[in-house]
PDB file of C-alpha atoms in Angstrom:
ATOM      1  CA  MET A 987      -0.250   0.170   0.292  1.00  0.00           C
ATOM      2  CA  GLU A 988       2.551   2.109   1.048  1.00  0.00           C
ATOM      3  CA  HIS A 989       4.737   1.659  -2.342  1.00  0.00           C
ATOM      4  CA  PHE A 990       0.982   2.807  -4.145  1.00  0.00           C
ATOM      5  CA  SER A 991       0.434   5.698  -1.909  1.00  0.00           C
ATOM      6  CA  ARG A 992       4.322   6.716  -3.108  1.00  0.00           C
ATOM      7  CA  GLN A 993       4.150   6.169  -6.595  1.00  0.00           C
ATOM      8  CA  ARG A 994       0.386   8.567  -6.369  1.00  0.00           C
ATOM      9  CA  GLN A 995       2.691  11.403  -4.967  1.00  0.00           C
ATOM     10  CA  VAL A 996       5.200  11.744  -7.564  1.00  0.00           C
ATOM     11  CA  LEU A 997       3.541  11.866 -10.751  1.00  0.00           C
ATOM     12  CA  ALA A 998       3.530  14.356 -12.820  1.00  0.00           C
ATOM     13  CA  THR A 999       0.268  16.226 -13.872  1.00  0.00           C
ATOM     14  CA  GLY A1000      -1.160  13.011 -16.184  1.00  0.00           C
ATOM     15  CA  GLY A1001       0.779  10.633 -15.432  1.00  0.00           C
ATOM     16  CA  LEU A1002      -0.146   6.933 -15.124  1.00  0.00           C
ATOM     17  CA  ALA A1003       1.421   4.285 -12.419  1.00  0.00           C
ATOM     18  CA  VAL A1004       1.530   1.296 -14.260  1.00  0.00           C
ATOM     19  CA  GLN A1005       2.181  -2.597 -11.839  1.00  0.00           C
ATOM     20  CA  TRP A1006       2.749  -5.777 -14.225  1.00  0.00           C
ATOM     21  CA  LEU A1007       1.264  -8.606 -12.305  1.00  0.00           C
ATOM     22  CA  PRO A1008       2.468 -11.997 -13.480  1.00  0.00           C
ATOM     23  CA  LEU A1009      -0.843 -14.494 -13.091  1.00  0.00           C
ATOM     24  CA  HIS A1010       1.194 -17.503 -12.908  1.00  0.00           C
ATOM     25  CA  GLN A1011       2.663 -16.016  -9.592  1.00  0.00           C
ATOM     26  CA  LEU A1012      -0.692 -15.564  -7.648  1.00  0.00           C
ATOM     27  CA  SER A1013      -2.801 -17.392  -5.784  1.00  0.00           C
ATOM     28  CA  PRO A1014      -6.877 -16.100  -6.932  1.00  0.00           C
ATOM     29  CA  GLU A1015      -6.975 -14.204  -3.254  1.00  0.00           C
ATOM     30  CA  GLY A1016      -2.937 -12.577  -4.125  1.00  0.00           C
ATOM     31  CA  LEU A1017      -4.646 -11.253  -6.895  1.00  0.00           C
ATOM     32  CA  ARG A1018      -7.325  -9.852  -5.674  1.00  0.00           C
ATOM     33  CA  THR A1019      -4.789  -8.304  -2.944  1.00  0.00           C
ATOM     34  CA  VAL A1020      -2.745  -6.678  -4.864  1.00  0.00           C
ATOM     35  CA  ILE A1021      -5.821  -5.566  -7.539  1.00  0.00           C
ATOM     36  CA  ALA A1022      -7.765  -4.111  -3.827  1.00  0.00           C
ATOM     37  CA  THR A1023      -4.548  -2.311  -2.868  1.00  0.00           C
ATOM     38  CA  PHE A1024      -4.118  -0.938  -6.205  1.00  0.00           C
ATOM     39  CA  ALA A1025      -7.344   0.535  -5.847  1.00  0.00           C
ATOM     40  CA  ARG A1026      -6.980   2.400  -2.195  1.00  0.00           C
ATOM     41  CA  ALA A1027      -4.047   4.378  -3.802  1.00  0.00           C
ATOM     42  CA  PHE A1028      -5.382   5.523  -7.287  1.00  0.00           C
ATOM     43  CA  PRO A1029      -8.886   7.077  -7.788  1.00  0.00           C
ATOM     44  CA  HIS A1030      -8.398   5.449 -10.950  1.00  0.00           C
ATOM     45  CA  VAL A1031      -7.551   2.160 -11.919  1.00  0.00           C
ATOM     46  CA  SER A1032      -8.113  -0.011 -15.068  1.00  0.00           C
ATOM     47  CA  LEU A1033      -6.726  -3.764 -16.078  1.00  0.00           C
ATOM     48  CA  TRP A1034      -5.428  -4.697 -18.940  1.00  0.00           C
ATOM     49  CA  TRP A1035      -4.047  -8.358 -20.733  1.00  0.00           C
ATOM     50  CA  GLY A1036      -0.134  -7.897 -21.129  1.00  0.00           C
ATOM     51  CA  THR A1037       0.536 -11.378 -22.077  1.00  0.00           C
ATOM     52  CA  LEU A1038      -2.018 -13.973 -23.104  1.00  0.00           C
ATOM     53  CA  SER A1039      -0.594 -17.215 -22.605  1.00  0.00           C
ATOM     54  CA  GLY A1040      -1.792 -20.602 -20.368  1.00  0.00           C
ATOM     55  CA  SER A1041       1.030 -20.966 -18.366  1.00  0.00           C
ATOM     56  CA  LEU A1042       2.968 -17.436 -17.916  1.00  0.00           C
ATOM     57  CA  PRO A1043       0.367 -15.019 -18.671  1.00  0.00           C
ATOM     58  CA  VAL A1044       0.419 -11.376 -16.888  1.00  0.00           C
ATOM     59  CA  VAL A1045      -1.956  -8.144 -16.332  1.00  0.00           C
ATOM     60  CA  GLY A1046      -0.847  -4.814 -15.526  1.00  0.00           C
ATOM     61  CA  LEU A1047      -2.823  -2.320 -13.346  1.00  0.00           C
ATOM     62  CA  ILE A1048      -2.790   1.274 -15.030  1.00  0.00           C
ATOM     63  CA  GLY A1049      -3.337   3.880 -11.966  1.00  0.00           C
ATOM     64  CA  SER A1050      -4.005   7.318 -12.292  1.00  0.00           C
ATOM     65  CA  GLU A1051      -5.311  10.556 -10.356  1.00  0.00           C
ATOM     66  CA  ASN A1052      -8.243  11.442 -13.462  1.00  0.00           C
ATOM     67  CA  PRO A1053      -9.911   9.021 -15.568  1.00  0.00           C
ATOM     68  CA  LEU A1054      -8.361   8.135 -18.577  1.00  0.00           C
ATOM     69  CA  PRO A1055      -7.986  10.896 -21.557  1.00  0.00           C
ATOM     70  CA  VAL A1056      -9.357   8.988 -24.921  1.00  0.00           C
ATOM     71  CA  SER A1057     -10.392  10.101 -27.851  1.00  0.00           C
ATOM     72  CA  PRO A1058     -10.933   8.178 -31.477  1.00  0.00           C
ATOM     73  CA  THR A1059      -8.812  10.615 -32.720  1.00  0.00           C
ATOM     74  CA  LEU A1060      -5.990  11.033 -30.005  1.00  0.00           C
ATOM     75  CA  PHE A1061      -5.884   7.390 -29.726  1.00  0.00           C
ATOM     76  CA  ARG A1062      -5.466   6.562 -33.405  1.00  0.00           C
ATOM     77  CA  GLU A1063      -2.340   9.300 -33.458  1.00  0.00           C
ATOM     78  CA  LYS A1064      -0.799   7.786 -30.477  1.00  0.00           C
ATOM     79  CA  PHE A1065      -0.986   4.567 -31.817  1.00  0.00           C
ATOM     80  CA  ARG A1066       0.723   5.264 -35.059  1.00  0.00           C
ATOM     81  CA  SER A1067       3.851   6.952 -33.110  1.00  0.00           C
ATOM     82  CA  LEU A1068       4.128   3.719 -31.569  1.00  0.00           C
ATOM     83  CA  ALA A1069       2.742   1.272 -34.402  1.00  0.00           C
ATOM     84  CA  PRO A1070       6.380   0.098 -34.694  1.00  0.00           C
ATOM     85  CA  GLY A1071       7.047  -1.197 -30.833  1.00  0.00           C
ATOM     86  CA  LEU A1072       3.319  -2.422 -30.620  1.00  0.00           C
ATOM     87  CA  ALA A1073       3.852  -4.707 -34.031  1.00  0.00           C
ATOM     88  CA  ALA A1074       6.259  -6.017 -32.368  1.00  0.00           C
ATOM     89  CA  VAL A1075       4.585  -7.724 -29.419  1.00  0.00           C
ATOM     90  CA  GLY A1076       1.601  -8.329 -31.486  1.00  0.00           C
ATOM     91  CA  TRP A1077      -0.467  -5.419 -31.309  1.00  0.00           C
ATOM     92  CA  ASN A1078      -1.543  -4.581 -34.831  1.00  0.00           C
ATOM     93  CA  SER A1079      -4.148  -2.128 -35.105  1.00  0.00           C
ATOM     94  CA  PRO A1080      -6.076   0.346 -32.708  1.00  0.00           C
ATOM     95  CA  ALA A1081      -8.929  -2.289 -31.522  1.00  0.00           C
ATOM     96  CA  CYS A1082      -6.332  -4.884 -30.781  1.00  0.00           C
ATOM     97  CA  VAL A1083      -4.772  -2.609 -28.299  1.00  0.00           C
ATOM     98  CA  LEU A1084      -8.509  -1.873 -26.360  1.00  0.00           C
ATOM     99  CA  SER A1085      -8.922  -5.717 -26.905  1.00  0.00           C
ATOM    100  CA  SER A1086      -6.433  -6.524 -24.080  1.00  0.00           C
ATOM    101  CA  PHE A1087      -8.653  -4.245 -21.933  1.00  0.00           C
ATOM    102  CA  ILE A1088     -10.050  -6.214 -18.995  1.00  0.00           C
ATOM    103  CA  ALA A1089     -12.179  -4.103 -16.693  1.00  0.00           C
ATOM    104  CA  ALA A1090     -11.569  -0.734 -14.482  1.00  0.00           C
ATOM    105  CA  ASP A1091     -12.428   1.216 -11.402  1.00  0.00           C
ATOM    106  CA  GLY A1092     -15.743   0.324 -10.117  1.00  0.00           C
ATOM    107  CA  ASP A1093     -15.408  -3.387 -11.632  1.00  0.00           C
ATOM    108  CA  LEU A1094     -12.390  -3.871  -9.897  1.00  0.00           C
ATOM    109  CA  ARG A1095     -13.093  -2.487  -7.048  1.00  0.00           C
ATOM    110  CA  ALA A1096     -16.276  -5.460  -6.663  1.00  0.00           C
ATOM    111  CA  PHE A1097     -13.888  -8.105  -7.843  1.00  0.00           C
ATOM    112  CA  SER A1098     -11.486  -7.517  -5.097  1.00  0.00           C
ATOM    113  CA  ALA A1099     -14.031  -6.495  -2.421  1.00  0.00           C
ATOM    114  CA  GLY A1100     -13.932  -7.181   1.475  1.00  0.00           C
ATOM    115  CA  ILE A1101     -10.037  -8.483   0.590  1.00  0.00           C
ATOM    116  CA  GLY A1102      -7.511  -7.007   3.171  1.00  0.00           C
ATOM    117  CA  LEU A1103      -4.648  -4.414   1.572  1.00  0.00           C
ATOM    118  CA  ASN A1104      -1.218  -5.769   0.559  1.00  0.00           C
ATOM    119  CA  THR A1105       0.962  -3.201   3.968  1.00  0.00           C
ATOM    120  CA  ASP A1106       4.341  -2.698   5.497  1.00  0.00           C
ATOM    121  CA  ASP A1107       3.020  -4.238   8.507  1.00  0.00           C
ATOM    122  CA  LEU A1108       1.362  -7.128   6.992  1.00  0.00           C
ATOM    123  CA  PRO A1109       2.384  -8.162   3.986  1.00  0.00           C
ATOM    124  CA  ARG A1110      -0.020 -10.664   2.562  1.00  0.00           C
ATOM    125  CA  THR A1111       1.794 -11.265  -0.792  1.00  0.00           C
ATOM    126  CA  GLU A1112       5.031 -12.354   0.577  1.00  0.00           C
ATOM    127  CA  PHE A1113       2.585 -15.396   2.445  1.00  0.00           C
ATOM    128  CA  ASP A1114       0.975 -16.072  -1.074  1.00  0.00           C
ATOM    129  CA  SER A1115       3.875 -17.930  -2.442  1.00  0.00           C
ATOM    130  CA  PRO A1116       3.206 -21.228  -0.612  1.00  0.00           C
ATOM    131  CA  LYS A1117      -0.334 -21.015  -1.725  1.00  0.00           C
ATOM    132  CA  VAL A1118       1.288 -20.828  -5.292  1.00  0.00           C
ATOM    133  CA  GLU A1119       2.917 -24.048  -4.278  1.00  0.00           C
ATOM    134  CA  ILE A1120       0.491 -26.083  -3.255  1.00  0.00           C
ATOM    135  CA  MET A1121      -2.304 -24.775  -6.082  1.00  0.00           C
ATOM    136  CA  GLY A1122       0.143 -25.700  -8.971  1.00  0.00           C
ATOM    137  CA  ARG A1123      -1.104 -25.543 -12.116  1.00  0.00           C
ATOM    138  CA  ARG A1124      -4.718 -24.457 -10.815  1.00  0.00           C
ATOM    139  CA  HIS A1125      -4.534 -21.077  -9.337  1.00  0.00           C
ATOM    140  CA  VAL A1126      -2.973 -20.121 -12.580  1.00  0.00           C
ATOM    141  CA  ALA A1127      -6.987 -21.664 -14.291  1.00  0.00           C
ATOM    142  CA  GLN A1128      -8.762 -19.812 -11.819  1.00  0.00           C
ATOM    143  CA  ASN A1129      -6.699 -16.530 -12.289  1.00  0.00           C
ATOM    144  CA  LEU A1130      -7.649 -16.878 -15.819  1.00  0.00           C
ATOM    145  CA  LYS A1131     -11.495 -17.962 -15.271  1.00  0.00           C
ATOM    146  CA  ASP A1132     -11.837 -15.410 -13.356  1.00  0.00           C
ATOM    147  CA  LEU A1133     -11.222 -12.315 -15.234  1.00  0.00           C
ATOM    148  CA  SER A1134     -12.131 -14.058 -18.188  1.00  0.00           C
ATOM    149  CA  LEU A1135     -15.258 -13.469 -16.818  1.00  0.00           C
ATOM    150  CA  LEU A1136     -14.912  -9.713 -15.106  1.00  0.00           C
ATOM    151  CA  GLY A1137     -15.716  -6.575 -16.544  1.00  0.00           C
ATOM    152  CA  LYS A1138     -16.920  -5.083 -19.693  1.00  0.00           C
ATOM    153  CA  ASP A1139     -16.018  -4.518 -23.441  1.00  0.00           C
ATOM    154  CA  SER A1140     -12.954  -2.069 -23.159  1.00  0.00           C
ATOM    155  CA  GLN A1141     -15.290   0.193 -25.930  1.00  0.00           C
ATOM    156  CA  ILE A1142     -18.246   1.304 -23.701  1.00  0.00           C
ATOM    157  CA  TYR A1143     -15.581   2.829 -21.491  1.00  0.00           C
ATOM    158  CA  PHE A1144     -13.901   4.934 -24.447  1.00  0.00           C
ATOM    159  CA  PHE A1145     -15.297   5.212 -28.084  1.00  0.00           C
ATOM    160  CA  PRO A1146     -18.866   5.699 -29.168  1.00  0.00           C
ATOM    161  CA  GLN A1147     -20.932   3.082 -30.033  1.00  0.00           C
ATOM    162  CA  ASP A1148     -21.528   3.739 -33.696  1.00  0.00           C
ATOM    163  CA  SER A1149     -17.352   4.267 -34.009  1.00  0.00           C
ATOM    164  CA  VAL A1150     -15.763   1.570 -36.663  1.00  0.00           C
ATOM    165  CA  LEU A1151     -12.947   1.504 -33.925  1.00  0.00           C
ATOM    166  CA  PHE A1152     -15.885   0.597 -31.221  1.00  0.00           C
ATOM    167  CA  ILE A1153     -17.337  -1.996 -33.672  1.00  0.00           C
ATOM    168  CA  LYS A1154     -13.925  -3.666 -34.076  1.00  0.00           C
ATOM    169  CA  SER A1155     -13.155  -3.885 -30.901  1.00  0.00           C
ATOM    170  CA  VAL A1156     -16.214  -5.451 -30.130  1.00  0.00           C
ATOM    171  CA  GLU A1157     -15.069  -8.561 -32.317  1.00  0.00           C
ATOM    172  CA  PHE A1158     -11.667  -8.612 -30.843  1.00  0.00           C
ATOM    173  CA  SER A1159     -12.514  -7.918 -27.289  1.00  0.00           C
ATOM    174  CA  ARG A1160     -15.374 -10.956 -27.353  1.00  0.00           C
ATOM    175  CA  THR A1161     -12.544 -13.312 -29.708  1.00  0.00           C
ATOM    176  CA  ARG A1162      -9.935 -12.542 -26.908  1.00  0.00           C
ATOM    177  CA  ARG A1163     -12.254 -13.489 -24.420  1.00  0.00           C
ATOM    178  CA  LEU A1164     -13.369 -16.778 -25.805  1.00  0.00           C
ATOM    179  CA  LEU A1165      -9.408 -17.732 -25.765  1.00  0.00           C
ATOM    180  CA  ILE A1166      -8.688 -17.100 -22.461  1.00  0.00           C
ATOM    181  CA  GLN A1167     -11.457 -19.089 -21.294  1.00  0.00           C
ATOM    182  CA  ALA A1168     -10.469 -22.406 -23.229  1.00  0.00           C
ATOM    183  CA  LEU A1169      -6.488 -21.156 -21.766  1.00  0.00           C
ATOM    184  CA  SER A1170      -8.231 -21.344 -18.255  1.00  0.00           C
ATOM    185  CA  LEU A1171      -9.281 -25.091 -19.427  1.00  0.00           C
ATOM    186  CA  ARG A1172      -6.414 -26.393 -20.756  1.00  0.00           C
ATOM    187  CA  ALA A1173      -4.248 -25.029 -17.826  1.00  0.00           C
ATOM    188  CA  SER A1174      -6.532 -27.219 -15.678  1.00  0.00           C
ATOM    189  CA  GLY A1175      -6.059 -30.107 -17.706  1.00  0.00           C
ATOM    190  CA  ASP A1176      -9.025 -30.080 -19.396  1.00  0.00           C
ATOM    191  CA  SER A1177      -7.448 -29.963 -23.332  1.00  0.00           C
ATOM    192  CA  ALA A1178     -10.530 -31.245 -24.576  1.00  0.00           C
ATOM    193  CA  GLY A1179     -13.098 -29.094 -22.992  1.00  0.00           C
ATOM    194  CA  ALA A1180     -10.205 -26.303 -24.704  1.00  0.00           C
ATOM    195  CA  ALA A1181     -10.681 -28.060 -28.407  1.00  0.00           C
ATOM    196  CA  ALA A1182     -14.374 -28.339 -27.877  1.00  0.00           C
ATOM    197  CA  LEU A1183     -14.590 -24.747 -26.703  1.00  0.00           C
ATOM    198  CA  LEU A1184     -12.141 -23.308 -29.764  1.00  0.00           C
ATOM    199  CA  LYS A1185     -13.949 -25.362 -32.543  1.00  0.00           C
ATOM    200  CA  GLY A1186     -14.548 -23.211 -35.566  1.00  0.00           C
ATOM    201  CA  PHE A1187     -12.475 -20.640 -33.583  1.00  0.00           C
ATOM    202  CA  ARG A1188     -11.530 -18.007 -36.500  1.00  0.00           C
ATOM    203  CA  PRO A1189      -7.910 -15.892 -35.110  1.00  0.00           C
ATOM    204  CA  VAL A1190      -8.783 -12.282 -35.723  1.00  0.00           C
ATOM    205  CA  ARG A1191      -5.862 -11.581 -38.137  1.00  0.00           C
ATOM    206  CA  GLU A1192      -5.051  -8.727 -37.405  1.00  0.00           C
ATOM    207  CA  CYS A1193      -4.466  -9.395 -33.499  1.00  0.00           C
ATOM    208  CA  ALA A1194      -1.796 -11.540 -33.897  1.00  0.00           C
ATOM    209  CA  ASP A1195      -1.765 -12.459 -30.239  1.00  0.00           C
ATOM    210  CA  LEU A1196      -4.828 -13.411 -29.906  1.00  0.00           C
ATOM    211  CA  THR A1197      -3.726 -16.979 -32.071  1.00  0.00           C
ATOM    212  CA  PRO A1198      -3.951 -19.843 -30.443  1.00  0.00           C
TER     213      PRO A1198
END
């Protein structure tokens, strides 16, 4: 808690704080603990997929003093300026980037409601490691499953529903959720269930990291 609070204190105007969370190193309770602590420190928080994988999945928390100021025009301009670097990690279109959105603010606080905070006096996450070892791969499957059901489509937070970017983002977001559910099944050992879920799955070619 103290670390996140300090981050907020030193943010420049319009600045963002980012905390990466390796889901393979956190139990479901540990994940909620970090989210609850981060959401207590920052007025506005959002959660995004980083690495979408059945074995080493990573998500990123973004914290800010004010809501993210996004418009379709500004977003496209920023995307063009960062396009080479984003393409290197498989984000080949603005809609693909938006499809990485998981949830924000109220949804995240509801997801982590009733969970104790991680503080210097009570470092709960340090005691989370034994749980991860005991659970084996089950914690990865559970984390993926929980997050696949969390939040709403990213577009409703940013753009008008009649925009082209909105429509594409809806498709990518729903496709990504289907893939995450399949990865969760695979991580739990249900390869047959994962295969059945992805039967007829058509990867969105503009978004390379959606390919199973």
